[in-house]
Amino acid sequence: MFHKALFPLNFKEPDTRIEEMLAFLRNFGTKHVVFLHVSSFGVGGSTKAERRLREVADIASEHGFEPRVLLRNGSAASEIVRVCGEEELDFICFSWKRKSWIQRSVLGSTSRDVIRLSDSPVFVKKRMPPSSDEGGMTVVYGTDFRATDANISPYLRFSGLTAKRLWLVHVGSRAPDPEAEHRRVQQVESNLARLSNEFADNYEEINEIATVGTPRREIVRHARRVGADLIVLGKSDKASAFAAVTGSTAEEVPYSARCSVLLVPRR
């Protein structure tokens, strides 16, 4: 499930950031890493790129991974998604570098495009201090109780995931009248209890949070409050004109969160 990762590189990443990614991938039980560089200028005469890929592969080998390297040309986002499918890799990982709103609006973002296009999970690694508790990660799962629960459950229950604590966070909208709000709250509590029981054998500690507000803001806020190492979200395949303007939760949370984020698509 997390055994084989695709790690796209633009060659602006220092060795320390690559090593930080590899260290985090151990929390997933990852063994194989494919390093990919996509050039928009063609692959001919790419000696420098090949040399850098070999250097990165050597770093991965020293950290106990089995690396492969690939060099492609074309549109970065399209090639990343294509290679992940062709190589039958389990997920795509990015070392995130924060961009200003001007850079995001004018220049775009390869990682954001991949999040939107990919049918494979996308992991976004944030640069943050490691958890003070080395025994396992703290994971926040932002759930809407829809089909995403079935898609994400196998990842949260994966035996190779070294996590101790799970926070189940649901962010909803308040109902229009007190009676409807009471029924909504009861349903939310019932669903949170169901998920707690489902994951009881996989975590030492499970906590539940139900709140009202904007999901992308509240999920990030609660993840920060509980000191999360990882946020897990389902990616909806639904699009709307409003979402195109404001950005979806899956696209906005990686930008706003301090911790790393795993986005799991609907299958």
mmCIF file of C-alpha atoms in Angstrom:
data_model
loop_
_atom_site.group_PDB
_atom_site.id
_atom_site.type_symbol
_atom_site.label_atom_id
_atom_site.label_comp_id
_atom_site.label_asym_id
_atom_site.label_seq_id
_atom_site.Cartn_x
_atom_site.Cartn_y
_atom_site.Cartn_z
ATOM 1 C CA MET A 1 0.000 0.000 0.000
ATOM 2 C CA PHE A 2 2.882 2.374 0.790
ATOM 3 C CA HIS A 3 5.673 0.119 -0.436
ATOM 4 C CA LYS A 4 6.557 1.905 -3.692
ATOM 5 C CA ALA A 5 6.787 5.703 -3.879
ATOM 6 C CA LEU A 6 7.301 8.138 -6.742
ATOM 7 C CA PHE A 7 9.429 11.115 -5.709
ATOM 8 C CA PRO A 8 9.491 13.838 -8.416
ATOM 9 C CA LEU A 9 12.505 16.161 -8.295
ATOM 10 C CA ASN A 10 13.098 19.566 -9.840
ATOM 11 C CA PHE A 11 16.748 19.599 -8.648
ATOM 12 C CA LYS A 12 16.167 22.606 -6.414
ATOM 13 C CA GLU A 13 15.854 20.282 -3.411
ATOM 14 C CA PRO A 14 18.957 20.202 -1.185
ATOM 15 C CA ASP A 15 20.189 16.839 0.063
ATOM 16 C CA THR A 16 18.861 17.626 3.545
ATOM 17 C CA ARG A 17 15.281 17.946 2.259
ATOM 18 C CA ILE A 18 15.571 14.648 0.380
ATOM 19 C CA GLU A 19 16.879 12.965 3.517
ATOM 20 C CA GLU A 20 13.975 14.415 5.532
ATOM 21 C CA MET A 21 11.529 12.906 3.052
ATOM 22 C CA LEU A 22 13.222 9.515 3.177
ATOM 23 C CA ALA A 23 13.187 9.587 6.978
ATOM 24 C CA PHE A 24 9.429 10.290 6.987
ATOM 25 C CA LEU A 25 8.741 7.533 4.444
ATOM 26 C CA ARG A 26 9.952 5.031 7.027
ATOM 27 C CA ASN A 27 6.739 5.826 8.938
ATOM 28 C CA PHE A 28 4.887 4.348 5.947
ATOM 29 C CA GLY A 29 7.043 1.249 5.634
ATOM 30 C CA THR A 30 8.180 2.343 2.150
ATOM 31 C CA LYS A 31 10.927 0.196 0.610
ATOM 32 C CA HIS A 32 11.176 1.282 -3.036
ATOM 33 C CA VAL A 33 11.519 4.872 -4.279
ATOM 34 C CA VAL A 34 11.451 5.954 -7.927
ATOM 35 C CA PHE A 35 13.082 9.356 -8.445
ATOM 36 C CA LEU A 36 11.697 11.217 -11.458
ATOM 37 C CA HIS A 37 12.866 14.401 -13.143
ATOM 38 C CA VAL A 38 10.746 15.920 -15.904
ATOM 39 C CA SER A 39 12.446 18.330 -18.274
ATOM 40 C CA SER A 40 10.591 20.708 -20.578
ATOM 41 C CA PHE A 41 13.646 20.939 -22.832
ATOM 42 C CA GLY A 42 13.893 17.296 -23.899
ATOM 43 C CA VAL A 43 16.055 14.500 -22.561
ATOM 44 C CA GLY A 44 18.859 14.802 -25.071
ATOM 45 C CA GLY A 45 22.217 15.811 -23.599
ATOM 46 C CA SER A 46 20.923 15.360 -20.070
ATOM 47 C CA THR A 47 24.208 14.288 -18.503
ATOM 48 C CA LYS A 48 23.859 16.758 -15.632
ATOM 49 C CA ALA A 49 20.341 15.567 -14.810
ATOM 50 C CA GLU A 50 21.383 11.925 -14.928
ATOM 51 C CA ARG A 51 24.328 12.635 -12.637
ATOM 52 C CA ARG A 52 22.096 14.357 -10.093
ATOM 53 C CA LEU A 53 19.593 11.488 -10.187
ATOM 54 C CA ARG A 54 22.409 9.018 -9.505
ATOM 55 C CA GLU A 55 23.532 11.141 -6.554
ATOM 56 C CA VAL A 56 20.028 11.119 -5.101
ATOM 57 C CA ALA A 57 19.751 7.363 -5.675
ATOM 58 C CA ASP A 58 22.984 6.880 -3.736
ATOM 59 C CA ILE A 59 21.515 8.873 -0.832
ATOM 60 C CA ALA A 60 18.421 6.637 -0.842
ATOM 61 C CA SER A 61 20.560 3.495 -0.910
ATOM 62 C CA GLU A 62 22.549 4.719 2.090
ATOM 63 C CA HIS A 63 19.254 5.122 3.970
ATOM 64 C CA GLY A 64 18.185 1.552 3.218
ATOM 65 C CA PHE A 65 15.828 2.127 0.272
ATOM 66 C CA GLU A 66 15.830 0.428 -3.124
ATOM 67 C CA PRO A 67 15.973 3.340 -5.607
ATOM 68 C CA ARG A 68 15.342 3.707 -9.322
ATOM 69 C CA VAL A 69 15.730 6.818 -11.457
ATOM 70 C CA LEU A 70 13.726 8.042 -14.447
ATOM 71 C CA LEU A 71 14.196 11.024 -16.742
ATOM 72 C CA ARG A 72 11.274 12.234 -18.853
ATOM 73 C CA ASN A 73 10.377 15.312 -20.869
ATOM 74 C CA GLY A 74 7.073 17.124 -21.251
ATOM 75 C CA SER A 75 4.524 18.631 -18.878
ATOM 76 C CA ALA A 76 5.682 17.946 -15.315
ATOM 77 C CA ALA A 77 2.264 17.231 -13.769
ATOM 78 C CA SER A 78 1.098 15.049 -16.668
ATOM 79 C CA GLU A 79 4.325 13.023 -16.722
ATOM 80 C CA ILE A 80 4.296 12.516 -12.965
ATOM 81 C CA VAL A 81 0.756 11.136 -13.067
ATOM 82 C CA ARG A 82 1.545 9.015 -16.142
ATOM 83 C CA VAL A 83 4.712 7.497 -14.649
ATOM 84 C CA CYS A 84 2.942 6.626 -11.400
ATOM 85 C CA GLY A 85 0.375 4.640 -13.366
ATOM 86 C CA GLU A 86 2.792 3.024 -15.810
ATOM 87 C CA GLU A 87 5.183 1.914 -13.060
ATOM 88 C CA GLU A 88 2.292 0.743 -10.837
ATOM 89 C CA LEU A 89 3.555 2.766 -7.888
ATOM 90 C CA ASP A 90 1.561 3.117 -4.684
ATOM 91 C CA PHE A 91 1.715 6.883 -4.144
ATOM 92 C CA ILE A 92 3.377 10.154 -5.134
ATOM 93 C CA CYS A 93 5.350 12.207 -2.618
ATOM 94 C CA PHE A 94 6.345 15.874 -2.721
ATOM 95 C CA SER A 95 8.645 17.927 -0.574
ATOM 96 C CA TRP A 96 6.493 21.045 -0.244
ATOM 97 C CA LYS A 97 7.895 24.554 -0.608
ATOM 98 C CA ARG A 98 5.480 27.323 0.302
ATOM 99 C CA LYS A 99 4.626 29.795 -2.470
ATOM 100 C CA SER A 100 3.119 33.247 -2.291
ATOM 101 C CA TRP A 101 -0.416 33.753 -3.569
ATOM 102 C CA ILE A 102 1.027 35.540 -6.621
ATOM 103 C CA GLN A 103 3.222 32.550 -7.458
ATOM 104 C CA ARG A 104 0.257 30.203 -7.038
ATOM 105 C CA SER A 105 -2.069 32.350 -9.151
ATOM 106 C CA VAL A 106 0.322 33.335 -11.954
ATOM 107 C CA LEU A 107 2.896 30.560 -12.147
ATOM 108 C CA GLY A 108 0.757 27.683 -10.928
ATOM 109 C CA SER A 109 2.015 24.714 -8.945
ATOM 110 C CA THR A 110 3.041 21.276 -10.193
ATOM 111 C CA SER A 111 2.129 19.629 -6.899
ATOM 112 C CA ARG A 112 -1.306 21.264 -6.909
ATOM 113 C CA ASP A 113 -1.911 20.096 -10.488
ATOM 114 C CA VAL A 114 -0.881 16.560 -9.549
ATOM 115 C CA ILE A 115 -3.242 16.607 -6.555
ATOM 116 C CA ARG A 116 -6.063 17.507 -8.913
ATOM 117 C CA LEU A 117 -5.141 15.027 -11.701
ATOM 118 C CA SER A 118 -3.841 11.972 -9.870
ATOM 119 C CA ASP A 119 -5.839 8.818 -9.251
ATOM 120 C CA SER A 120 -3.134 7.723 -6.797
ATOM 121 C CA PRO A 121 -2.608 8.987 -3.245
ATOM 122 C CA VAL A 122 -0.425 12.083 -2.961
ATOM 123 C CA PHE A 123 1.758 12.693 0.085
ATOM 124 C CA VAL A 124 2.935 16.250 0.784
ATOM 125 C CA LYS A 125 5.883 16.466 3.174
ATOM 126 C CA LYS A 126 6.147 19.678 5.167
ATOM 127 C CA ARG A 127 9.383 20.842 6.746
ATOM 128 C CA MET A 128 8.647 20.740 10.444
ATOM 129 C CA PRO A 129 10.396 19.508 13.593
ATOM 130 C CA PRO A 130 9.907 15.767 14.229
ATOM 131 C CA SER A 131 7.417 14.701 16.856
ATOM 132 C CA SER A 132 8.773 14.739 20.392
ATOM 133 C CA ASP A 133 7.348 11.238 20.834
ATOM 134 C CA GLU A 134 9.449 8.867 18.737
ATOM 135 C CA GLY A 135 7.092 5.985 19.395
ATOM 136 C CA GLY A 136 4.669 6.875 16.625
ATOM 137 C CA MET A 137 2.933 9.660 14.767
ATOM 138 C CA THR A 138 -0.178 11.621 15.651
ATOM 139 C CA VAL A 139 -2.615 11.432 12.723
ATOM 140 C CA VAL A 140 -5.626 13.666 12.040
ATOM 141 C CA TYR A 141 -8.280 12.267 9.724
ATOM 142 C CA GLY A 142 -10.718 14.842 8.363
ATOM 143 C CA THR A 143 -13.866 12.873 7.591
ATOM 144 C CA ASP A 144 -17.174 13.783 5.961
ATOM 145 C CA PHE A 145 -18.636 10.261 6.569
ATOM 146 C CA ARG A 146 -19.152 9.706 2.856
ATOM 147 C CA ALA A 147 -17.470 7.352 0.416
ATOM 148 C CA THR A 148 -14.067 8.685 1.474
ATOM 149 C CA ASP A 149 -14.249 6.622 4.694
ATOM 150 C CA ALA A 150 -14.195 3.380 2.707
ATOM 151 C CA ASN A 151 -11.300 4.626 0.568
ATOM 152 C CA ILE A 152 -9.182 5.861 3.456
ATOM 153 C CA SER A 153 -9.838 3.070 5.955
ATOM 154 C CA PRO A 154 -7.243 0.679 4.444
ATOM 155 C CA TYR A 155 -4.550 3.367 4.707
ATOM 156 C CA LEU A 156 -5.340 4.204 8.325
ATOM 157 C CA ARG A 157 -5.372 0.497 9.204
ATOM 158 C CA PHE A 158 -2.193 -0.345 7.283
ATOM 159 C CA SER A 159 0.119 -2.296 9.605
ATOM 160 C CA GLY A 160 3.211 -0.512 8.275
ATOM 161 C CA LEU A 161 1.942 2.916 9.382
ATOM 162 C CA THR A 162 3.804 3.815 12.576
ATOM 163 C CA ALA A 163 1.176 5.921 14.332
ATOM 164 C CA LYS A 164 -0.003 5.878 17.932
ATOM 165 C CA ARG A 165 -2.735 8.492 18.086
ATOM 166 C CA LEU A 166 -5.661 9.150 15.761
ATOM 167 C CA TRP A 167 -7.870 12.228 15.871
ATOM 168 C CA LEU A 168 -11.155 11.954 13.971
ATOM 169 C CA VAL A 169 -12.249 15.432 12.918
ATOM 170 C CA HIS A 170 -15.606 16.223 11.335
ATOM 171 C CA VAL A 171 -16.433 19.761 10.232
ATOM 172 C CA GLY A 172 -20.053 20.371 9.289
ATOM 173 C CA SER A 173 -22.607 23.101 8.732
ATOM 174 C CA ARG A 174 -25.149 24.022 11.366
ATOM 175 C CA ALA A 175 -28.717 22.930 10.592
ATOM 176 C CA PRO A 176 -31.388 25.639 10.037
ATOM 177 C CA ASP A 177 -33.446 24.904 13.172
ATOM 178 C CA PRO A 178 -32.772 23.464 16.665
ATOM 179 C CA GLU A 179 -34.529 20.159 16.048
ATOM 180 C CA ALA A 180 -32.652 19.501 12.808
ATOM 181 C CA GLU A 181 -29.419 20.554 14.499
ATOM 182 C CA HIS A 182 -30.032 18.058 17.305
ATOM 183 C CA ARG A 183 -30.524 15.253 14.778
ATOM 184 C CA ARG A 184 -27.408 16.322 12.879
ATOM 185 C CA VAL A 185 -25.289 16.288 16.038
ATOM 186 C CA GLN A 186 -26.596 12.845 16.996
ATOM 187 C CA GLN A 187 -25.734 11.495 13.553
ATOM 188 C CA VAL A 188 -22.250 13.000 13.700
ATOM 189 C CA GLU A 189 -21.611 11.492 17.138
ATOM 190 C CA SER A 190 -22.845 8.113 15.923
ATOM 191 C CA ASN A 191 -20.548 8.181 12.898
ATOM 192 C CA LEU A 192 -17.534 9.243 14.955
ATOM 193 C CA ALA A 193 -18.192 6.395 17.382
ATOM 194 C CA ARG A 194 -18.434 3.982 14.445
ATOM 195 C CA LEU A 195 -15.051 5.079 13.110
ATOM 196 C CA SER A 196 -13.494 4.915 16.585
ATOM 197 C CA ASN A 197 -14.596 1.298 16.876
ATOM 198 C CA GLU A 198 -13.331 0.526 13.383
ATOM 199 C CA PHE A 199 -9.809 1.770 14.163
ATOM 200 C CA ALA A 200 -9.672 0.703 17.828
ATOM 201 C CA ASP A 201 -7.204 -2.128 17.155
ATOM 202 C CA ASN A 202 -4.825 0.050 15.153
ATOM 203 C CA TYR A 203 -4.146 2.959 17.539
ATOM 204 C CA GLU A 204 -3.313 3.280 21.207
ATOM 205 C CA GLU A 205 -5.406 6.430 21.503
ATOM 206 C CA ILE A 206 -8.378 7.697 19.465
ATOM 207 C CA ASN A 207 -10.044 11.067 19.993
ATOM 208 C CA GLU A 208 -13.086 12.649 18.333
ATOM 209 C CA ILE A 209 -13.753 16.258 17.360
ATOM 210 C CA ALA A 210 -16.996 17.591 15.891
ATOM 211 C CA THR A 211 -17.189 21.247 14.993
ATOM 212 C CA VAL A 212 -18.901 23.734 12.708
ATOM 213 C CA GLY A 213 -17.109 25.879 10.153
ATOM 214 C CA THR A 214 -15.045 25.694 6.972
ATOM 215 C CA PRO A 215 -13.365 22.264 6.636
ATOM 216 C CA ARG A 216 -10.045 23.452 5.224
ATOM 217 C CA ARG A 217 -9.636 25.958 8.054
ATOM 218 C CA GLU A 218 -10.941 23.889 10.960
ATOM 219 C CA ILE A 219 -8.994 20.747 10.020
ATOM 220 C CA VAL A 220 -5.745 22.722 9.862
ATOM 221 C CA ARG A 221 -6.538 24.529 13.127
ATOM 222 C CA HIS A 222 -7.236 21.314 15.053
ATOM 223 C CA ALA A 223 -4.212 19.563 13.556
ATOM 224 C CA ARG A 224 -2.052 22.410 14.825
ATOM 225 C CA ARG A 225 -3.696 22.311 18.250
ATOM 226 C CA VAL A 226 -3.105 18.582 18.803
ATOM 227 C CA GLY A 227 0.427 18.617 17.377
ATOM 228 C CA ALA A 228 -0.367 16.361 14.421
ATOM 229 C CA ASP A 229 2.416 14.879 12.312
ATOM 230 C CA LEU A 230 0.078 13.942 9.462
ATOM 231 C CA ILE A 231 -3.329 14.984 8.127
ATOM 232 C CA VAL A 232 -5.205 12.395 6.047
ATOM 233 C CA LEU A 233 -7.964 13.558 3.690
ATOM 234 C CA GLY A 234 -10.119 12.032 0.998
ATOM 235 C CA LYS A 235 -10.079 13.760 -2.372
ATOM 236 C CA SER A 236 -13.477 14.283 -3.946
ATOM 237 C CA ASP A 237 -13.839 13.859 -7.694
ATOM 238 C CA LYS A 238 -16.611 16.442 -7.772
ATOM 239 C CA ALA A 239 -15.932 19.864 -9.211
ATOM 240 C CA SER A 240 -17.907 23.079 -9.213
ATOM 241 C CA ALA A 241 -17.526 26.652 -10.360
ATOM 242 C CA PHE A 242 -17.331 27.723 -6.733
ATOM 243 C CA ALA A 243 -14.583 25.194 -5.997
ATOM 244 C CA ALA A 244 -12.625 26.467 -8.974
ATOM 245 C CA VAL A 245 -12.609 29.935 -7.419
ATOM 246 C CA THR A 246 -12.067 29.115 -3.735
ATOM 247 C CA GLY A 247 -10.040 25.932 -4.115
ATOM 248 C CA SER A 248 -11.036 22.519 -2.772
ATOM 249 C CA THR A 249 -10.197 21.336 0.723
ATOM 250 C CA ALA A 250 -7.723 18.815 -0.707
ATOM 251 C CA GLU A 251 -5.888 21.554 -2.595
ATOM 252 C CA GLU A 252 -5.920 24.150 0.190
ATOM 253 C CA VAL A 253 -5.043 22.071 3.262
ATOM 254 C CA PRO A 254 -1.517 21.128 2.055
ATOM 255 C CA TYR A 255 -0.808 24.820 1.514
ATOM 256 C CA SER A 256 -2.113 25.928 4.933
ATOM 257 C CA ALA A 257 -1.117 23.033 7.196
ATOM 258 C CA ARG A 258 2.095 23.017 9.199
ATOM 259 C CA CYS A 259 2.295 19.240 9.173
ATOM 260 C CA SER A 260 2.477 16.763 6.307
ATOM 261 C CA VAL A 261 -0.657 15.742 4.390
ATOM 262 C CA LEU A 262 -1.780 12.526 2.690
ATOM 263 C CA LEU A 263 -4.536 12.864 0.082
ATOM 264 C CA VAL A 264 -6.385 9.708 -0.941
ATOM 265 C CA PRO A 265 -8.545 9.773 -4.116
ATOM 266 C CA ARG A 266 -11.900 8.102 -4.585
ATOM 267 C CA ARG A 267 -11.600 4.714 -6.268
#
